[in-house]
């Protein structure tokens, strides 16, 4: 095994620069003639802008330009796209309103951007923002789904009769209804999966520039530039993709919310095109709270059909999902397919139907965050199983054991559309129970009672869908000394991609770990990157690196064969060495790399060098799963909880 290859202990490559403060995050970038943007945002959840006067702001000290939605419209810029439209149960398409980068005429959530100030300093831009005079006419606001779906509710979008976005279904409704007819018992549950606001260590920000050759250049704290570039080219500026370059330096966390195209990215590029200077925007925490996409915000009602032995026969799931005032990049995809796929968890449920209704409200748009749909599904099914345990009197571990998908049932096709390849759910639970000393809980609870404490224990299982589409492309460049540069579009947000990818490259090619360098974050260099999302970096990006390595080895065998005067069929490759089978004749990877640039001795059918590119398109996702057990104490007098194990 190659030292420091896959699975070996190694110090992270990126940590040296990050720990020494030499990382290059967005706010570290200071460009010549750089100026600063500040966005004027709506203080109202719903209001008409009867008039917006930017005259005073335009004349404020240091101000270079003030822009509104009318300016963007006049320039012919398009609106922010929703990339995943959903088809309703009746075959019609969901309602998808336009979303301008700067609102025109009406605002629909607190934080909706209405104007952009650009000034010599951030302070000057912020001061000038207070001089923008807007004549507001507040309108009734719908801050929650219950209000939005009531008959006669205020319409957030005038061209629709209701505030619904879509009415989507998954599974076999008729089969599920039949399962309920056979049930000995039906248990129901209602609960809320609350809205949350992401708070990455590094706030999201961007710099817009126009390059000397007239291209748009966006530097952003993102999770991958390809999707952002494509959206900018196709929907906003309506230009060829190679007219736009997206750069992503070091990124301090993302967890989903940094993968989308945002209004501010459009704004800084537009302003840069007008001023011919770099325009930088970095929010503070308060602005990020309203400017970034939010997550989750579901209300769920479900019913489980159960037989007399506690076996799950069928489940009906009904979800209302708050999408906010506009549809974000992948917004409709999260509460529908990404939720439904794992909504039956690790359990053998032979009938299931999931109905999800999207709702518009006067709140910030909702999109992917931390697992995107799958945590919501795990929360749903595990809470439900615990409630069924309480109502039936079957212990929570025993109820799960009776209903887990069994090893002999794999590959297992769920009723919601995925096929799980393998699992050992009962064995995983047993390991968790043993580690937590589940059997000894009663004694610990009795002891806690003597100390005035309430003690509880609980378990939860989860299953994920990870590593699926889109595909990923990796290019491996080999220099004449055998050094390897990996070019890949998966963008690290702190997960350690540079280290993991270097280990994969070292393992495959048998080169020293230190000889592998990883390049990310530049759409001019990396090829067709899928971006970071869905826990796909190692399985999809790593797969592309592995397959590119296969091609390098295949070419290397031909070069080694020519150098050692034999057939490439007789060349074996192992741990960085090309060997003529059955002999002691060999060449190191580094020697073959050098020979690859010796054009005079290279076989005529081969091009110089060892560079190779490979694409990996996964045929399915991966299905990681696990069991969590937690034990807490609550002080009876104060109600203060304490997680004890």
Coordinates of C-alpha atoms in Angstrom, one line a residue:
X1 CA 0.0 0.0 0.0
X2 CA 1.3 3.4 -0.9
X3 CA 2.4 5.4 2.1
X4 CA -0.2 8.1 2.8
X5 CA -2.5 6.7 0.1
X6 CA -6.3 6.1 0.6
X7 CA -7.1 5.5 4.3
X8 CA -3.7 6.4 5.6
X9 CA -3.1 8.9 8.4
X10 CA -1.8 12.1 7.0
X11 CA -1.7 15.8 7.9
X12 CA -4.1 17.8 5.8
X13 CA -2.4 19.6 2.9
X14 CA -4.5 22.7 3.3
X15 CA -4.0 23.2 7.0
X16 CA -0.5 24.6 6.8
X17 CA -1.6 27.8 5.0
X18 CA -5.0 28.1 6.9
X19 CA -3.5 27.8 10.4
X20 CA -0.8 30.3 9.5
X21 CA -3.3 32.9 8.3
X22 CA -2.2 32.7 4.7
X23 CA -5.4 31.3 3.3
X24 CA -7.1 33.4 0.7
X25 CA -10.8 33.9 1.5
X26 CA -12.9 36.4 -0.3
X27 CA -12.4 39.2 2.2
X28 CA -8.6 38.8 1.9
X29 CA -8.8 39.8 -1.7
X30 CA -8.1 43.5 -2.3
X31 CA -7.9 44.5 -6.0
X32 CA -6.6 47.7 -7.6
X33 CA -9.4 50.4 -7.8
X34 CA -11.7 48.1 -5.9
X35 CA -15.0 49.7 -4.8
X36 CA -17.8 48.5 -2.6
X37 CA -21.4 47.7 -2.9
X38 CA -24.2 47.9 -0.4
X39 CA -27.8 46.8 -1.0
X40 CA -30.9 48.6 0.1
X41 CA -33.3 46.0 1.3
X42 CA -37.0 46.0 2.1
X43 CA -38.0 46.5 5.8
X44 CA -41.4 45.2 4.9
X45 CA -42.5 41.6 4.3
X46 CA -44.9 42.7 1.6
X47 CA -45.3 46.2 0.2
X48 CA -45.6 48.3 -3.0
X49 CA -42.8 50.7 -3.9
X50 CA -44.9 53.6 -5.2
X51 CA -41.7 55.7 -5.7
X52 CA -38.0 55.2 -5.3
X53 CA -35.8 58.3 -5.4
X54 CA -32.0 57.8 -5.4
X55 CA -31.1 61.4 -6.2
X56 CA -29.7 62.3 -2.7
X57 CA -27.9 58.9 -2.5
X58 CA -26.3 59.5 -5.9
X59 CA -24.8 62.8 -4.7
X60 CA -23.5 61.5 -1.4
X61 CA -19.7 61.6 -0.7
X62 CA -17.8 58.8 -2.3
X63 CA -20.7 57.3 -4.2
X64 CA -19.9 56.1 -7.7
X65 CA -23.3 54.7 -8.8
X66 CA -26.8 53.9 -7.6
X67 CA -28.7 51.2 -9.4
X68 CA -32.3 49.9 -9.2
X69 CA -34.3 47.2 -10.8
X70 CA -35.3 49.6 -13.6
X71 CA -31.6 49.9 -14.5
X72 CA -31.2 46.2 -14.7
X73 CA -34.3 45.9 -16.8
X74 CA -33.2 48.6 -19.2
X75 CA -29.9 46.7 -19.7
X76 CA -31.9 43.6 -20.7
X77 CA -30.8 41.4 -17.8
X78 CA -32.9 38.4 -17.0
X79 CA -34.1 37.1 -13.6
X80 CA -32.8 34.5 -11.2
X81 CA -33.7 31.1 -12.3
X82 CA -35.3 28.1 -10.6
X83 CA -33.4 25.2 -12.1
X84 CA -35.6 22.3 -11.0
X85 CA -39.3 22.8 -12.0
X86 CA -41.7 20.3 -10.5
X87 CA -44.6 18.6 -12.3
X88 CA -47.9 18.5 -10.4
X89 CA -49.9 15.3 -9.8
X90 CA -52.3 16.2 -12.6
X91 CA -49.4 16.6 -15.1
X92 CA -49.4 20.4 -15.1
X93 CA -46.4 22.5 -14.3
X94 CA -45.8 24.3 -11.1
X95 CA -46.3 28.1 -10.7
X96 CA -43.0 29.8 -11.3
X97 CA -42.9 33.6 -10.9
X98 CA -40.1 35.8 -12.2
X99 CA -37.4 36.9 -9.7
X100 CA -35.5 40.0 -10.6
X101 CA -32.2 40.6 -8.9
X102 CA -33.5 43.9 -7.7
X103 CA -37.2 44.1 -7.0
X104 CA -39.4 46.3 -9.1
X105 CA -42.8 47.7 -8.0
X106 CA -43.3 45.3 -5.1
X107 CA -41.3 43.6 -2.4
X108 CA -42.2 40.2 -1.1
X109 CA -40.0 39.5 1.9
X110 CA -38.0 41.3 4.5
X111 CA -34.5 41.7 2.9
X112 CA -35.8 41.8 -0.7
X113 CA -33.1 43.9 -2.4
X114 CA -34.4 47.0 -4.1
X115 CA -31.3 49.1 -4.9
X116 CA -27.5 48.9 -4.9
X117 CA -25.2 51.6 -3.8
X118 CA -21.6 51.5 -5.1
X119 CA -19.0 53.8 -3.4
X120 CA -15.3 54.1 -2.8
X121 CA -15.7 52.6 0.7
X122 CA -18.1 50.2 2.3
X123 CA -18.9 52.9 4.9
X124 CA -19.7 55.5 2.2
X125 CA -22.0 53.0 0.4
X126 CA -23.8 52.2 3.7
X127 CA -24.3 55.8 4.6
X128 CA -25.6 56.6 1.2
X129 CA -28.2 53.8 1.4
X130 CA -29.9 55.8 4.2
X131 CA -30.6 58.6 1.7
X132 CA -32.6 56.4 -0.7
X133 CA -36.2 57.7 -0.4
X134 CA -38.8 55.0 -0.9
X135 CA -42.6 55.6 -0.7
X136 CA -43.8 52.4 0.7
X137 CA -47.4 51.1 0.7
X138 CA -47.4 48.2 3.2
X139 CA -49.6 45.2 2.1
X140 CA -51.0 42.3 4.2
X141 CA -48.1 39.9 4.8
X142 CA -48.3 36.1 5.0
X143 CA -45.5 34.9 7.3
X144 CA -46.7 31.3 7.7
X145 CA -48.2 28.6 5.5
X146 CA -51.5 28.3 7.4
X147 CA -52.2 31.9 6.6
X148 CA -51.1 31.6 3.0
X149 CA -53.4 28.7 2.2
X150 CA -56.5 30.0 3.8
X151 CA -59.4 30.8 1.4
X152 CA -59.3 34.5 0.5
X153 CA -55.7 34.9 1.6
X154 CA -53.8 37.8 0.1
X155 CA -52.1 36.8 -3.1
X156 CA -48.4 37.1 -3.1
X157 CA -48.4 36.9 -6.9
X158 CA -51.3 38.6 -8.7
X159 CA -51.4 36.2 -11.6
X160 CA -52.2 33.2 -9.5
X161 CA -55.5 32.4 -7.8
X162 CA -53.9 30.8 -4.8
X163 CA -50.5 30.8 -3.0
X164 CA -49.7 27.2 -3.8
X165 CA -46.5 26.4 -5.8
X166 CA -47.1 22.8 -6.7
X167 CA -49.1 19.7 -5.7
X168 CA -46.7 16.8 -6.1
X169 CA -47.0 13.1 -5.4
X170 CA -44.7 10.1 -5.1
X171 CA -45.5 6.4 -4.6
X172 CA -48.6 4.3 -5.2
X173 CA -51.7 5.9 -3.7
X174 CA -54.1 3.1 -4.5
X175 CA -51.8 0.4 -3.2
X176 CA -51.3 2.4 0.0
X177 CA -55.0 2.8 0.5
X178 CA -55.4 -0.9 0.2
X179 CA -52.8 -1.5 2.9
X180 CA -54.7 0.7 5.3
X181 CA -57.8 -1.4 4.7
X182 CA -55.9 -4.4 6.1
X183 CA -54.5 -2.6 9.1
X184 CA -55.3 -3.6 12.7
X185 CA -54.3 -0.2 13.8
X186 CA -53.5 3.3 12.4
X187 CA -51.2 5.7 14.2
X188 CA -51.0 9.3 13.0
X189 CA -48.5 12.1 13.7
X190 CA -48.4 15.9 13.2
X191 CA -45.2 17.9 13.6
X192 CA -43.3 20.9 12.4
X193 CA -39.8 20.8 10.9
X194 CA -38.9 24.4 11.6
X195 CA -37.3 27.0 9.3
X196 CA -33.6 27.6 9.9
X197 CA -31.1 30.2 8.8
X198 CA -27.6 29.1 7.7
X199 CA -24.7 30.8 9.4
X200 CA -21.5 29.8 7.7
X201 CA -18.2 30.7 9.3
X202 CA -17.4 32.9 6.4
X203 CA -20.3 35.0 5.2
X204 CA -21.2 34.7 1.5
X205 CA -19.8 37.5 -0.6
X206 CA -18.7 38.3 -4.1
X207 CA -16.5 40.5 -6.3
X208 CA -17.5 41.5 -9.8
X209 CA -15.0 42.5 -12.5
X210 CA -14.7 43.1 -16.2
X211 CA -11.5 41.5 -17.5
X212 CA -9.2 43.3 -20.0
X213 CA -10.7 41.2 -22.8
X214 CA -14.2 42.3 -21.8
X215 CA -15.4 39.2 -20.0
X216 CA -17.5 39.1 -16.8
X217 CA -15.4 37.7 -13.9
X218 CA -17.1 36.8 -10.6
X219 CA -15.1 35.8 -7.5
X220 CA -17.4 34.3 -5.0
X221 CA -17.4 32.3 -1.8
X222 CA -19.2 29.4 -3.5
X223 CA -19.5 25.7 -3.6
X224 CA -18.5 25.5 -7.2
X225 CA -18.5 27.9 -10.1
X226 CA -19.8 25.9 -13.0
X227 CA -23.5 26.1 -12.1
X228 CA -23.3 29.7 -11.3
X229 CA -21.5 30.5 -14.6
X230 CA -24.1 28.5 -16.5
X231 CA -27.0 30.4 -14.8
X232 CA -25.3 33.8 -15.3
X233 CA -24.7 33.1 -19.0
X234 CA -28.1 31.4 -19.8
X235 CA -30.5 33.5 -17.7
X236 CA -28.9 36.8 -16.7
X237 CA -26.5 38.1 -19.4
X238 CA -27.6 35.7 -22.2
X239 CA -24.1 35.3 -23.5
X240 CA -21.8 32.3 -24.2
X241 CA -20.5 30.6 -21.1
X242 CA -16.9 31.3 -22.0
X243 CA -17.7 35.1 -21.7
X244 CA -17.9 34.5 -18.0
X245 CA -15.3 33.3 -15.5
X246 CA -16.1 32.3 -11.9
X247 CA -13.3 32.1 -9.4
X248 CA -13.7 30.5 -5.9
X249 CA -10.8 31.0 -3.4
X250 CA -10.7 29.4 0.0
X251 CA -14.2 29.0 1.4
X252 CA -15.2 29.0 5.0
X253 CA -18.2 26.7 5.0
X254 CA -21.2 26.4 2.8
X255 CA -23.4 23.4 3.6
X256 CA -25.7 24.0 0.6
X257 CA -26.5 27.6 0.7
X258 CA -23.4 28.8 -1.2
X259 CA -24.1 26.7 -4.4
X260 CA -26.8 29.0 -5.8
X261 CA -26.9 32.0 -8.0
X262 CA -27.8 35.0 -5.9
X263 CA -29.0 38.5 -6.7
X264 CA -25.9 40.1 -5.3
X265 CA -23.7 38.3 -7.8
X266 CA -25.8 39.8 -10.6
X267 CA -25.5 43.2 -9.0
X268 CA -21.8 43.4 -8.6
X269 CA -21.2 42.2 -12.2
X270 CA -23.6 44.7 -13.5
X271 CA -22.1 47.5 -11.5
X272 CA -18.6 46.5 -12.6
X273 CA -19.7 46.6 -16.3
X274 CA -20.9 50.2 -15.7
X275 CA -18.0 51.5 -13.7
X276 CA -15.2 49.4 -15.2
X277 CA -13.9 48.8 -11.7
X278 CA -14.0 45.8 -9.4
X279 CA -17.0 45.9 -7.2
X280 CA -17.0 44.0 -3.9
X281 CA -19.8 43.0 -1.6
X282 CA -19.4 41.2 1.7
X283 CA -22.4 41.1 4.1
X284 CA -22.4 41.3 7.8
X285 CA -24.3 38.7 9.9
X286 CA -27.5 40.7 10.0
X287 CA -27.6 41.1 6.2
X288 CA -26.7 37.5 5.6
X289 CA -29.6 36.5 7.9
X290 CA -32.1 37.9 5.4
X291 CA -30.1 37.7 2.1
X292 CA -29.1 34.0 2.2
X293 CA -31.5 31.2 1.4
X294 CA -33.1 29.6 4.4
X295 CA -33.7 25.9 5.0
X296 CA -36.6 23.4 5.7
X297 CA -39.9 24.9 7.1
X298 CA -42.3 22.0 6.7
X299 CA -45.5 21.0 8.3
X300 CA -46.3 17.2 8.1
X301 CA -49.2 15.0 8.8
X302 CA -48.7 11.2 8.4
X303 CA -50.5 8.0 9.1
X304 CA -49.0 4.5 9.5
X305 CA -51.0 1.3 8.9
X306 CA -49.9 -1.4 11.3
X307 CA -50.8 -5.1 11.7
X308 CA -51.3 -6.9 15.1
X309 CA -47.7 -7.8 15.3
X310 CA -46.5 -4.2 15.0
X311 CA -45.4 -4.6 11.3
X312 CA -45.6 -1.5 9.2
X313 CA -48.0 -2.1 6.2
X314 CA -48.2 1.3 4.6
X315 CA -47.6 5.0 5.2
X316 CA -49.4 8.1 4.0
X317 CA -47.4 11.3 4.2
X318 CA -48.8 14.8 3.6
X319 CA -46.4 17.7 3.7
X320 CA -46.8 21.5 3.3
X321 CA -43.5 23.0 2.4
X322 CA -42.8 26.7 2.6
X323 CA -40.8 27.8 -0.4
X324 CA -40.7 31.5 0.6
X325 CA -41.6 34.4 -1.7
X326 CA -39.6 33.3 -4.7
X327 CA -38.3 29.9 -6.0
X328 CA -34.6 29.5 -5.3
X329 CA -32.1 27.6 -7.5
X330 CA -33.1 24.1 -6.4
X331 CA -35.9 25.0 -4.0
X332 CA -38.7 22.8 -5.2
X333 CA -36.4 19.7 -5.5
X334 CA -35.6 19.6 -1.7
X335 CA -39.0 19.0 -0.1
X336 CA -40.2 16.7 -2.9
X337 CA -37.8 14.1 -4.3
X338 CA -35.0 14.6 -1.8
X339 CA -37.4 14.3 1.1
X340 CA -39.6 11.5 -0.4
X341 CA -36.7 9.2 -1.4
X342 CA -35.7 8.5 2.2
X343 CA -39.0 9.2 3.9
X344 CA -39.5 5.4 4.7
X345 CA -36.1 5.3 6.3
X346 CA -34.5 2.0 7.0
X347 CA -37.8 0.2 7.1
X348 CA -39.5 -2.4 5.0
X349 CA -42.8 -0.6 4.2
X350 CA -44.5 -2.2 1.2
X351 CA -46.9 0.6 0.4
X352 CA -46.2 4.4 0.6
X353 CA -47.6 7.6 -0.8
X354 CA -46.1 11.0 -0.2
X355 CA -48.0 14.2 -1.2
X356 CA -46.1 17.5 -1.0
X357 CA -47.7 20.9 -1.5
X358 CA -45.4 23.9 -2.0
X359 CA -46.6 27.2 -0.6
X360 CA -45.6 30.8 -1.3
X361 CA -45.3 33.1 1.8
X362 CA -43.8 36.5 2.4
X363 CA -40.5 35.0 3.7
X364 CA -37.0 34.5 2.4
X365 CA -36.6 31.8 -0.3
X366 CA -35.9 28.3 1.0
X367 CA -33.4 25.9 -0.6
X368 CA -30.8 23.2 0.3
X369 CA -29.1 23.1 3.6
X370 CA -27.2 20.4 5.5
X371 CA -28.5 17.2 3.9
X372 CA -31.3 18.9 1.9
X373 CA -34.5 16.9 2.5
X374 CA -32.9 13.8 3.9
X375 CA -32.5 15.1 7.5
X376 CA -36.2 16.2 7.3
X377 CA -37.1 12.7 6.3
X378 CA -35.0 11.1 9.0
X379 CA -36.6 13.4 11.6
X380 CA -40.1 12.5 10.3
X381 CA -39.8 8.7 10.2
X382 CA -37.8 8.3 13.5
X383 CA -40.2 10.5 15.4
X384 CA -43.1 8.5 13.9
X385 CA -41.5 5.2 14.9
X386 CA -41.1 6.4 18.5
X387 CA -44.7 7.5 18.6
X388 CA -45.9 4.1 17.3
X389 CA -43.7 2.5 20.0
X390 CA -45.5 4.5 22.7
X391 CA -48.9 3.8 21.4
X392 CA -48.4 0.1 20.8
X393 CA -46.3 -0.6 23.9
X394 CA -43.7 -2.3 21.7
X395 CA -40.2 -1.2 22.9
X396 CA -38.5 1.2 20.4
X397 CA -35.6 -1.2 19.7
X398 CA -37.9 -4.2 19.2
X399 CA -40.3 -2.2 17.0
X400 CA -37.4 -1.2 14.8
X401 CA -36.0 -4.7 14.7
X402 CA -39.3 -6.1 13.4
X403 CA -39.5 -3.5 10.7
X404 CA -36.0 -3.1 9.4
X405 CA -35.1 -4.1 5.9
X406 CA -33.4 -7.4 6.3
X407 CA -30.0 -8.2 4.7
X408 CA -31.4 -10.8 2.5
X409 CA -33.8 -8.3 1.0
X410 CA -31.1 -6.2 -0.7
X411 CA -31.0 -4.7 -3.2
X412 CA -34.2 -3.2 -1.9
X413 CA -36.5 -1.1 -4.0
X414 CA -38.4 1.4 -1.8
X415 CA -41.9 2.5 -2.6
X416 CA -40.6 6.1 -3.1
X417 CA -38.3 5.4 -6.0
X418 CA -34.8 4.5 -4.8
X419 CA -33.0 1.1 -4.7
X420 CA -30.8 0.7 -1.6
X421 CA -27.9 -1.6 -2.4
X422 CA -26.9 -2.9 1.0
X423 CA -27.5 -2.5 4.7
X424 CA -27.1 -4.1 8.1
X425 CA -29.6 -2.0 10.0
X426 CA -30.3 -4.4 12.9
X427 CA -26.6 -5.1 13.4
X428 CA -25.8 -1.4 13.4
X429 CA -28.6 -0.8 16.0
X430 CA -27.2 -3.6 18.2
X431 CA -23.7 -2.0 18.1
X432 CA -25.2 1.3 19.1
X433 CA -27.2 -0.2 21.9
X434 CA -24.2 -2.0 23.3
X435 CA -22.0 1.1 23.1
X436 CA -24.7 3.1 24.9
X437 CA -25.4 0.3 27.5
X438 CA -29.1 0.5 26.6
X439 CA -29.8 -2.5 28.9
X440 CA -28.5 -0.7 31.9
X441 CA -30.6 2.4 31.4
X442 CA -33.2 1.5 34.0
X443 CA -30.6 1.5 36.8
X444 CA -29.2 4.8 35.7
X445 CA -32.7 6.3 35.6
X446 CA -33.4 5.2 39.2
X447 CA -30.1 6.7 40.4
X448 CA -30.9 10.0 38.6
X449 CA -34.3 10.1 40.3
X450 CA -32.7 10.0 43.7
X451 CA -30.6 13.1 42.7
X452 CA -33.7 15.0 41.6
X453 CA -33.1 14.4 37.9
X454 CA -35.3 13.1 35.1
X455 CA -33.4 10.8 32.8
X456 CA -34.3 9.8 29.3
X457 CA -32.8 7.8 26.5
X458 CA -33.6 7.7 22.8
X459 CA -32.3 6.3 19.5
X460 CA -32.6 7.4 15.9
X461 CA -31.6 5.8 12.6
X462 CA -30.9 7.5 9.4
X463 CA -30.2 6.7 5.8
X464 CA -28.9 9.1 3.2
X465 CA -28.8 9.3 -0.6
X466 CA -25.4 10.7 -1.4
X467 CA -22.9 10.8 -4.3
X468 CA -25.4 10.9 -7.2
X469 CA -25.7 13.1 -10.2
X470 CA -24.4 15.4 -11.6
X471 CA -21.3 13.8 -13.1
X472 CA -17.8 15.0 -12.4
X473 CA -14.7 15.4 -14.6
X474 CA -11.1 15.3 -13.5
X475 CA -8.0 16.1 -15.4
X476 CA -4.7 14.8 -14.3
X477 CA -1.6 16.6 -15.6
X478 CA 1.8 14.8 -15.2
X479 CA 5.0 16.8 -15.5
X480 CA 8.4 15.4 -16.7
X481 CA 9.5 14.6 -13.1
X482 CA 6.3 12.7 -12.3
X483 CA 4.5 15.4 -10.3
X484 CA 0.8 15.2 -10.7
X485 CA -1.7 18.1 -10.8
X486 CA -5.4 17.3 -10.3
X487 CA -7.8 19.7 -11.8
X488 CA -11.4 19.2 -10.5
X489 CA -14.5 21.2 -10.0
X490 CA -15.6 19.9 -6.6
X491 CA -15.0 22.9 -4.4
X492 CA -13.8 22.5 -0.9
X493 CA -15.7 24.4 1.8
X494 CA -13.4 23.1 4.6
X495 CA -13.9 19.4 4.1
X496 CA -10.3 18.7 3.1
X497 CA -10.7 17.9 -0.6
X498 CA -7.1 18.8 -1.4
X499 CA -5.9 16.1 1.0
X500 CA -8.5 13.4 0.0
X501 CA -7.9 13.9 -3.7
X502 CA -4.1 13.9 -3.3
X503 CA -4.4 10.6 -1.4
X504 CA -6.5 9.1 -4.2
X505 CA -4.0 10.2 -6.8
X506 CA -1.1 8.9 -4.8
X507 CA -2.7 5.6 -4.3
X508 CA -3.7 5.1 -8.0
X509 CA -0.4 6.2 -9.5
X510 CA 2.0 5.1 -6.8
X511 CA 3.6 8.5 -6.4
X512 CA 4.5 10.3 -3.2
X513 CA 1.6 12.0 -1.5
X514 CA 3.6 15.3 -1.6
X515 CA 3.9 14.9 -5.4
X516 CA 0.1 15.5 -6.0
X517 CA -1.3 19.0 -6.2
X518 CA -5.0 19.8 -6.4
X519 CA -6.4 22.8 -8.2
X520 CA -10.1 23.9 -7.8
X521 CA -12.2 27.0 -8.1
X522 CA -11.6 28.4 -11.6
X523 CA -14.0 27.7 -14.4
X524 CA -11.3 28.7 -16.9
X525 CA -9.2 25.7 -15.8
X526 CA -11.4 23.0 -14.4
X527 CA -13.5 21.0 -16.8
X528 CA -17.3 20.7 -16.5
X529 CA -17.3 20.7 -12.7
X530 CA -20.4 19.5 -10.9
X531 CA -19.7 21.4 -7.8
X532 CA -19.9 20.4 -4.1
X533 CA -23.2 19.1 -2.9
X534 CA -24.9 15.9 -1.8
X535 CA -21.8 14.5 -0.2
X536 CA -20.4 13.5 -3.6
X537 CA -16.8 14.7 -3.5
X538 CA -15.0 11.4 -2.7
X539 CA -17.4 9.0 -4.5
X540 CA -18.0 11.0 -7.7
X541 CA -15.0 13.4 -7.9
X542 CA -12.7 10.7 -6.5
X543 CA -14.0 8.2 -9.0
X544 CA -13.2 10.6 -11.9
X545 CA -9.6 10.9 -10.6
X546 CA -9.3 7.1 -10.3
X547 CA -10.5 6.6 -13.9
X548 CA -8.2 9.3 -15.2
X549 CA -5.4 7.4 -13.4
X550 CA -6.4 4.2 -15.2
X551 CA -5.8 6.0 -18.5
X552 CA -2.5 7.3 -17.4
X553 CA -1.3 3.8 -16.4
X554 CA -2.5 2.4 -19.8
X555 CA -0.5 5.0 -21.7
X556 CA 2.4 4.6 -19.3
X557 CA 2.5 0.9 -20.1
X558 CA 2.9 1.7 -23.8
X559 CA 5.7 4.1 -23.1
X560 CA 7.5 1.7 -20.8
X561 CA 7.1 -1.1 -23.3
X562 CA 8.8 1.0 -26.0
X563 CA 11.6 2.0 -23.7
X564 CA 12.2 -1.6 -22.5
X565 CA 11.7 -3.1 -26.0
X566 CA 8.7 -5.3 -25.2
X567 CA 5.0 -5.4 -25.7
X568 CA 2.7 -3.3 -23.5
X569 CA 0.8 -6.6 -22.8
X570 CA 3.8 -7.7 -20.9
X571 CA 4.0 -4.7 -18.7
X572 CA 2.7 -4.8 -15.1
X573 CA 2.1 -1.8 -12.9
X574 CA 2.1 -1.8 -9.2
X575 CA 2.8 0.8 -6.6
X576 CA 4.4 3.3 -9.0
X577 CA 6.6 0.8 -10.9
X578 CA 6.2 -0.5 -14.5
X579 CA 7.7 -4.0 -14.7
X580 CA 8.2 -6.5 -17.6
X581 CA 6.4 -9.5 -16.3
X582 CA 8.7 -12.3 -15.1
X583 CA 11.9 -10.2 -15.3
X584 CA 13.7 -7.7 -13.1
X585 CA 13.4 -5.0 -15.8
X586 CA 11.4 -2.0 -14.6
X587 CA 10.9 1.7 -14.8
X588 CA 9.5 4.0 -12.1
X589 CA 6.5 6.2 -12.7
X590 CA 8.9 9.2 -12.7
X591 CA 11.1 7.6 -15.4
X592 CA 8.1 6.9 -17.6
X593 CA 6.9 10.5 -17.1
X594 CA 10.2 11.7 -18.3
X595 CA 10.2 9.3 -21.2
X596 CA 6.7 10.6 -22.2
X597 CA 8.3 14.0 -23.1
X598 CA 11.1 12.4 -25.2
X599 CA 9.4 12.9 -28.5
X600 CA 12.2 11.3 -30.5
X601 CA 11.8 7.9 -28.7
X602 CA 8.0 8.1 -28.2
X603 CA 5.9 5.7 -30.2
X604 CA 4.4 7.6 -33.1
X605 CA 0.8 6.9 -32.2
X606 CA 1.2 8.6 -28.8
X607 CA 1.1 12.3 -28.1
X608 CA 3.7 13.7 -25.7
X609 CA 3.0 13.7 -22.0
X610 CA 0.8 11.6 -19.7
X611 CA -2.0 14.0 -19.2
X612 CA -5.4 12.3 -19.1
X613 CA -9.0 13.3 -18.4
X614 CA -11.9 11.2 -17.2
X615 CA -15.6 11.7 -16.4
X616 CA -17.5 9.7 -13.8
X617 CA -21.2 9.5 -14.1
X618 CA -22.6 7.5 -11.1
X619 CA -25.3 5.0 -12.0
X620 CA -26.8 5.4 -8.6
X621 CA -26.2 7.1 -5.3
X622 CA -24.6 5.7 -2.2
X623 CA -26.7 5.0 0.9
X624 CA -24.7 5.6 4.1
X625 CA -26.7 4.9 7.3
X626 CA -26.3 4.8 11.0
X627 CA -27.7 4.7 14.5
X628 CA -27.5 7.4 17.1
X629 CA -28.3 6.8 20.8
X630 CA -28.4 9.8 23.3
X631 CA -29.1 9.9 27.0
X632 CA -30.0 13.1 28.8
X633 CA -30.8 14.3 32.3
X634 CA -33.2 17.2 33.1
X635 CA -33.2 18.9 36.5
X636 CA -36.7 18.6 37.9
X637 CA -36.4 21.9 39.7
X638 CA -35.0 24.1 36.9
X639 CA -35.7 22.2 33.7
X640 CA -32.1 22.5 32.7
X641 CA -31.1 19.6 30.4
X642 CA -27.7 17.9 30.3
X643 CA -26.6 15.5 27.6
X644 CA -24.8 12.8 29.6
X645 CA -23.9 10.3 26.8

